């Protein structure tokens, strides 16, 4: 019989093993089953050569092998839900713990043989193997728990919540590889037992507390899975990851779980909870619990302290590896599976609070997200994925040998030959070469990600800036060190440094937080000393550090990222406005990590896509979180514009374009959020016979309308709607008049924009340019707006219309507004009367708003300044648009000036001069804003422009 075995493909040393297994099989079965065709025997030989577990199981239970072959289960992957259906059927006949345990073990035995066979035979990839193993564990836990719960209730009664009065069920959290659906072949399963509410049972022979009920139920479940009997075991169960570990109750309520992680949760538990998943029991309640725990795992800020924590954790693992001689361990050794997982999970811990795409469990999906965000180069992720796949396959081959939890490479020749053959290699040397190459690459990438950055460079050591910060030097020594570092008035800086060191914020730091600050400050002192305005830069940095000290994750970000530290110092040296922005909103420090994006603000389409992605992962009803996302989006992108501006990476006109695009994108989303909120309450307003978008539009005036926003600009807005006051109602459960609906929509928009949260306001909003000003309705219908512009609007309101445009909302309402604007601005006017009205308005503004005098020129309101140029343009459009309608094409001052030249209203030379002056003035206003200086300047540098602007003004407006 043994002559029919095709042993030739096997290495010589493995043939006796297979022959022995085959002979034992024949003794057990009597005759070769018909299903063992020559093709199947080829596969059997290769599988049995590397898995004693499969061979011995087939020998003891030959009917299992026949069933697997004849059912076709060896040849195909299971469809979703198939394992649960099979197990449910297998457990139907069970009536007590004993029969349940037997059925579970027999089911597990068959499925583990099937999984290992398909893996070794190359019929299943890694994803199928780990996924099916996880599905098997899920099914066993859930189906066993379902039956045990019913039996437990029959004995003790139904556990009922004291608050809700509802029946309670156990929630089983799967941790580690089970939670991530990455279970290995012979893995323990890490579980946590919890339940929603305290209370007691009802209907049993005596009432017991819910906790006691679930502790006893948990014990029965562990026994059903973990106990080794004559039939073997199902899964080894590890409960040590529960709150307070082995010293706590086996099952605790949701409130206690939440309190534990809020008060006592440690960094390694954040790492563990990344993979947590509800695997059995009350899944709906479990999902609610996981949502409450999310802030513990994923911090809302960028948490670079995770690098330090994971470094410490890895160091402890390495120490244990050395102590136990596990250097040949493919999981824990250098370059092993754990290092790949640490790399991916570091990014999850650091950035998962801000990036919903990282709140996932499988490590390969995490690495793909890290690649997509470009936090690691594509080739690095590719090498990590290849190594992980190889190492996990090695892990399975090791464990499939004898169904034992091992990760150590074999030391004996036969064991090495078996593993090499199982991995598709002819012998050990080529396999070991491939294995070492993978592990070396992983360890190299791990070191690159986790290596502690240089925190004590030679220059800092030489200058002893550590001593300056810690106050271990006398004032003379400290001043000398500071002067040597580049500071001018060194003596004057000793006091503010000491004030920060002795401040309440610093003194209240934990030991870990103080250590981070002590590592950061010498670096900060050294970097600030290298700037041109070192003294002022350091003062700005000290204020910023004091504002972020209590959030030590920000200190970690700067300690861990020399590039971010360098950019911070550079920007604070360039602009106190940027320094204050970062101090008010430390979340923005994340923007400093990549200079490629910091100094390249995105275009409008990129901004819109980015904001949609950020809002996509937020519950539509979570208005607070939506407001925070909108504010951080604005602050972050304004910072990028300001950074590019102060570093002269973009010109003035592009600065205003970017700031305007940011506002437009935000207005689009704010309108969408407000619209969804209102229609959820009141339904949609009617649109007559047509299909409309929203029947509502936001019109931008002033700097927004003119695409000329500055850093601190308000938004001048007017709201229009298409309802015509006919009393028609919305179509929701709580209908309201359409006009009331639109008024509430506008109020909601203003609330979203102007409400001050912890992140500040989005924009200050000015709606005084609406028809009839402060006394008018907040929202106008398009027909009312048309009548007002025709009959009641002042000349200055028509001037404002020159720079007005729809910035968000219904395209049809936008078309109506454009028609009204066109009709209004192309009106044939009495030019003399118009000139007088425009001139008088300008003179009045100058009297009331000009902050300049003989020693100072107000760039905005002074004679010959920005406002004069804008009034020239507005007068030109109102006076000549009837003859030159092309003047209505644009709303920004520069292109309007070009249009006036083209129409012959202004000479080309005068237009060029006004355009140059306008750019120079606005550039200086931007620059002074970033320096936190008023827009009043020394007159001399601007005298020539000022005189020429005044000349043109007088020639046109004072003939």
mmCIF file of N, CA and C in Angstrom, residues 819-874:
data_model
loop_
_atom_site.group_PDB
_atom_site.id
_atom_site.type_symbol
_atom_site.label_atom_id
_atom_site.label_comp_id
_atom_site.label_asym_id
_atom_site.label_seq_id
_atom_site.Cartn_x
_atom_site.Cartn_y
_atom_site.Cartn_z
ATOM 1 N N UNK A 819 -28.747 88.538 -12.236
ATOM 2 C CA UNK A 819 -29.590 89.366 -13.100
ATOM 3 C C UNK A 819 -29.916 90.692 -12.428
ATOM 4 N N UNK A 820 -30.223 90.668 -11.134
ATOM 5 C CA UNK A 820 -30.508 91.906 -10.402
ATOM 6 C C UNK A 820 -29.262 92.787 -10.362
ATOM 7 N N UNK A 821 -28.118 92.188 -10.094
ATOM 8 C CA UNK A 821 -26.866 92.954 -10.064
ATOM 9 C C UNK A 821 -26.606 93.598 -11.421
ATOM 10 N N UNK A 822 -26.794 92.807 -12.472
ATOM 11 C CA UNK A 822 -26.562 93.334 -13.820
ATOM 12 C C UNK A 822 -27.521 94.481 -14.126
ATOM 13 N N UNK A 823 -28.791 94.302 -13.801
ATOM 14 C CA UNK A 823 -29.779 95.358 -14.057
ATOM 15 C C UNK A 823 -29.441 96.620 -13.282
ATOM 16 N N UNK A 824 -29.035 96.441 -12.013
ATOM 17 C CA UNK A 824 -28.759 97.587 -11.148
ATOM 18 C C UNK A 824 -27.515 98.345 -11.596
ATOM 19 N N UNK A 825 -26.456 97.633 -11.889
ATOM 20 C CA UNK A 825 -25.171 98.287 -12.193
ATOM 21 C C UNK A 825 -25.104 98.830 -13.607
ATOM 22 N N UNK A 826 -25.955 98.361 -14.491
ATOM 23 C CA UNK A 826 -25.923 98.882 -15.866
ATOM 24 C C UNK A 826 -26.935 100.011 -16.074
ATOM 25 N N UNK A 827 -27.503 100.482 -14.978
ATOM 26 C CA UNK A 827 -28.440 101.598 -15.085
ATOM 27 C C UNK A 827 -27.691 102.847 -15.572
ATOM 28 N N UNK A 828 -28.309 103.589 -16.489
ATOM 29 C CA UNK A 828 -27.709 104.836 -16.989
ATOM 30 C C UNK A 828 -27.937 105.926 -15.946
ATOM 31 N N UNK A 829 -26.849 106.453 -15.390
ATOM 32 C CA UNK A 829 -26.945 107.366 -14.260
ATOM 33 C C UNK A 829 -26.498 108.780 -14.638
ATOM 34 N N UNK A 830 -26.949 109.699 -13.826
ATOM 35 C CA UNK A 830 -26.459 111.081 -13.914
ATOM 36 C C UNK A 830 -25.049 111.091 -13.337
ATOM 37 N N UNK A 831 -24.069 111.220 -14.219
ATOM 38 C CA UNK A 831 -22.680 111.049 -13.812
ATOM 39 C C UNK A 831 -22.244 112.100 -12.783
ATOM 40 N N UNK A 832 -22.713 113.332 -12.929
ATOM 41 C CA UNK A 832 -22.324 114.383 -11.992
ATOM 42 C C UNK A 832 -22.884 114.108 -10.603
ATOM 43 N N UNK A 833 -24.166 113.719 -10.569
ATOM 44 C CA UNK A 833 -24.774 113.412 -9.281
ATOM 45 C C UNK A 833 -24.093 112.205 -8.644
ATOM 46 N N UNK A 834 -23.813 111.214 -9.448
ATOM 47 C CA UNK A 834 -23.119 110.024 -8.946
ATOM 48 C C UNK A 834 -21.757 110.389 -8.376
ATOM 49 N N UNK A 835 -20.993 111.209 -9.118
ATOM 50 C CA UNK A 835 -19.662 111.611 -8.653
ATOM 51 C C UNK A 835 -19.755 112.299 -7.302
ATOM 52 N N UNK A 836 -20.745 113.174 -7.164
ATOM 53 C CA UNK A 836 -20.904 113.911 -5.909
ATOM 54 C C UNK A 836 -21.210 112.969 -4.755
ATOM 55 N N UNK A 837 -22.124 112.036 -4.967
ATOM 56 C CA UNK A 837 -22.511 111.107 -3.899
ATOM 57 C C UNK A 837 -21.356 110.204 -3.498
ATOM 58 N N UNK A 838 -20.619 109.719 -4.480
ATOM 59 C CA UNK A 838 -19.486 108.836 -4.170
ATOM 60 C C UNK A 838 -18.403 109.615 -3.437
ATOM 61 N N UNK A 839 -18.133 110.837 -3.922
ATOM 62 C CA UNK A 839 -17.082 111.653 -3.283
ATOM 63 C C UNK A 839 -17.456 112.003 -1.841
ATOM 64 N N UNK A 840 -18.724 112.373 -1.619
ATOM 65 C CA UNK A 840 -19.153 112.731 -0.271
ATOM 66 C C UNK A 840 -19.084 111.529 0.671
ATOM 67 N N UNK A 841 -19.475 110.363 0.173
ATOM 68 C CA UNK A 841 -19.362 109.162 1.005
ATOM 69 C C UNK A 841 -17.915 108.876 1.372
ATOM 70 N N UNK A 842 -17.014 109.041 0.411
ATOM 71 C CA UNK A 842 -15.589 108.791 0.687
ATOM 72 C C UNK A 842 -15.046 109.787 1.705
ATOM 73 N N UNK A 843 -15.420 111.046 1.561
ATOM 74 C CA UNK A 843 -14.937 112.067 2.503
ATOM 75 C C UNK A 843 -15.452 111.798 3.911
ATOM 76 N N UNK A 844 -16.694 111.348 3.993
ATOM 77 C CA UNK A 844 -17.257 111.019 5.301
ATOM 78 C C UNK A 844 -16.500 109.849 5.929
ATOM 79 N N UNK A 845 -16.231 108.825 5.152
ATOM 80 C CA UNK A 845 -15.461 107.687 5.664
ATOM 81 C C UNK A 845 -14.090 108.120 6.146
ATOM 82 N N UNK A 846 -13.449 108.979 5.358
ATOM 83 C CA UNK A 846 -12.100 109.411 5.718
ATOM 84 C C UNK A 846 -12.113 110.142 7.049
ATOM 85 N N UNK A 847 -13.112 111.011 7.226
ATOM 86 C CA UNK A 847 -13.200 111.769 8.484
ATOM 87 C C UNK A 847 -13.386 110.843 9.680
ATOM 88 N N UNK A 848 -14.207 109.810 9.495
ATOM 89 C CA UNK A 848 -14.562 108.943 10.617
ATOM 90 C C UNK A 848 -13.556 107.816 10.867
ATOM 91 N N UNK A 849 -12.881 107.366 9.823
ATOM 92 C CA UNK A 849 -12.091 106.134 9.952
ATOM 93 C C UNK A 849 -10.586 106.302 9.786
ATOM 94 N N UNK A 850 -10.139 107.374 9.194
ATOM 95 C CA UNK A 850 -8.703 107.559 8.949
ATOM 96 C C UNK A 850 -7.963 107.708 10.273
ATOM 97 N N UNK A 851 -7.068 106.789 10.559
ATOM 98 C CA UNK A 851 -6.297 106.801 11.808
ATOM 99 C C UNK A 851 -4.929 107.466 11.634
ATOM 100 N N UNK A 852 -4.645 107.987 10.448
ATOM 101 C CA UNK A 852 -3.344 108.575 10.188
ATOM 102 C C UNK A 852 -3.268 110.047 10.581
ATOM 103 N N UNK A 853 -2.072 110.548 10.517
ATOM 104 C CA UNK A 853 -1.810 111.982 10.740
ATOM 105 C C UNK A 853 -0.549 112.335 9.973
ATOM 106 N N UNK A 854 0.057 113.455 10.308
ATOM 107 C CA UNK A 854 1.254 113.867 9.567
ATOM 108 C C UNK A 854 2.394 112.871 9.706
ATOM 109 N N UNK A 855 2.410 112.145 10.819
ATOM 110 C CA UNK A 855 3.518 111.208 11.048
ATOM 111 C C UNK A 855 3.176 109.778 10.640
ATOM 112 N N UNK A 856 1.940 109.560 10.266
ATOM 113 C CA UNK A 856 1.542 108.196 9.927
ATOM 114 C C UNK A 856 0.500 108.162 8.828
ATOM 115 N N UNK A 857 0.659 107.248 7.872
ATOM 116 C CA UNK A 857 -0.258 107.088 6.736
ATOM 117 C C UNK A 857 -1.094 105.837 6.960
ATOM 118 N N UNK A 858 -2.444 106.017 6.996
ATOM 119 C CA UNK A 858 -3.360 104.892 7.134
ATOM 120 C C UNK A 858 -3.526 104.242 5.759
ATOM 121 N N UNK A 859 -2.949 103.062 5.612
ATOM 122 C CA UNK A 859 -2.968 102.393 4.309
ATOM 123 C C UNK A 859 -4.378 102.144 3.793
ATOM 124 N N UNK A 860 -5.318 101.912 4.701
ATOM 125 C CA UNK A 860 -6.676 101.590 4.269
ATOM 126 C C UNK A 860 -7.516 102.833 4.010
ATOM 127 N N UNK A 861 -7.518 103.766 4.984
ATOM 128 C CA UNK A 861 -8.460 104.876 4.905
ATOM 129 C C UNK A 861 -7.818 106.223 4.630
ATOM 130 N N UNK A 862 -6.500 106.311 4.628
ATOM 131 C CA UNK A 862 -5.829 107.582 4.397
ATOM 132 C C UNK A 862 -6.019 108.083 2.974
ATOM 133 N N UNK A 863 -5.850 109.365 2.797
ATOM 134 C CA UNK A 863 -5.940 109.956 1.459
ATOM 135 C C UNK A 863 -4.865 109.343 0.564
ATOM 136 N N UNK A 864 -5.286 108.861 -0.618
ATOM 137 C CA UNK A 864 -4.354 108.199 -1.520
ATOM 138 C C UNK A 864 -4.134 106.735 -1.192
ATOM 139 N N UNK A 865 -4.993 106.156 -0.317
ATOM 140 C CA UNK A 865 -4.822 104.779 0.115
ATOM 141 C C UNK A 865 -5.770 103.798 -0.577
ATOM 142 N N UNK A 866 -5.973 102.662 0.064
ATOM 143 C CA UNK A 866 -6.748 101.573 -0.525
ATOM 144 C C UNK A 866 -8.176 101.990 -0.831
ATOM 145 N N UNK A 867 -8.825 102.640 0.118
ATOM 146 C CA UNK A 867 -10.234 103.006 -0.078
ATOM 147 C C UNK A 867 -10.413 103.946 -1.262
ATOM 148 N N UNK A 868 -9.476 104.865 -1.471
ATOM 149 C CA UNK A 868 -9.578 105.761 -2.629
ATOM 150 C C UNK A 868 -9.571 104.965 -3.933
ATOM 151 N N UNK A 869 -8.694 103.976 -4.022
ATOM 152 C CA UNK A 869 -8.630 103.152 -5.237
ATOM 153 C C UNK A 869 -9.933 102.391 -5.419
ATOM 154 N N UNK A 870 -10.454 101.812 -4.326
ATOM 155 C CA UNK A 870 -11.709 101.051 -4.428
ATOM 156 C C UNK A 870 -12.867 101.948 -4.848
ATOM 157 N N UNK A 871 -12.907 103.188 -4.351
ATOM 158 C CA UNK A 871 -13.988 104.099 -4.723
ATOM 159 C C UNK A 871 -13.857 104.542 -6.178
ATOM 160 N N UNK A 872 -12.639 104.718 -6.641
ATOM 161 C CA UNK A 872 -12.438 105.029 -8.065
ATOM 162 C C UNK A 872 -13.039 103.920 -8.920
ATOM 163 N N UNK A 873 -12.760 102.684 -8.549
ATOM 164 C CA UNK A 873 -13.256 101.545 -9.310
ATOM 165 C C UNK A 873 -14.781 101.490 -9.260
ATOM 166 N N UNK A 874 -15.337 101.637 -8.065
ATOM 167 C CA UNK A 874 -16.796 101.553 -7.928
ATOM 168 C C UNK A 874 -17.500 102.663 -8.706
#
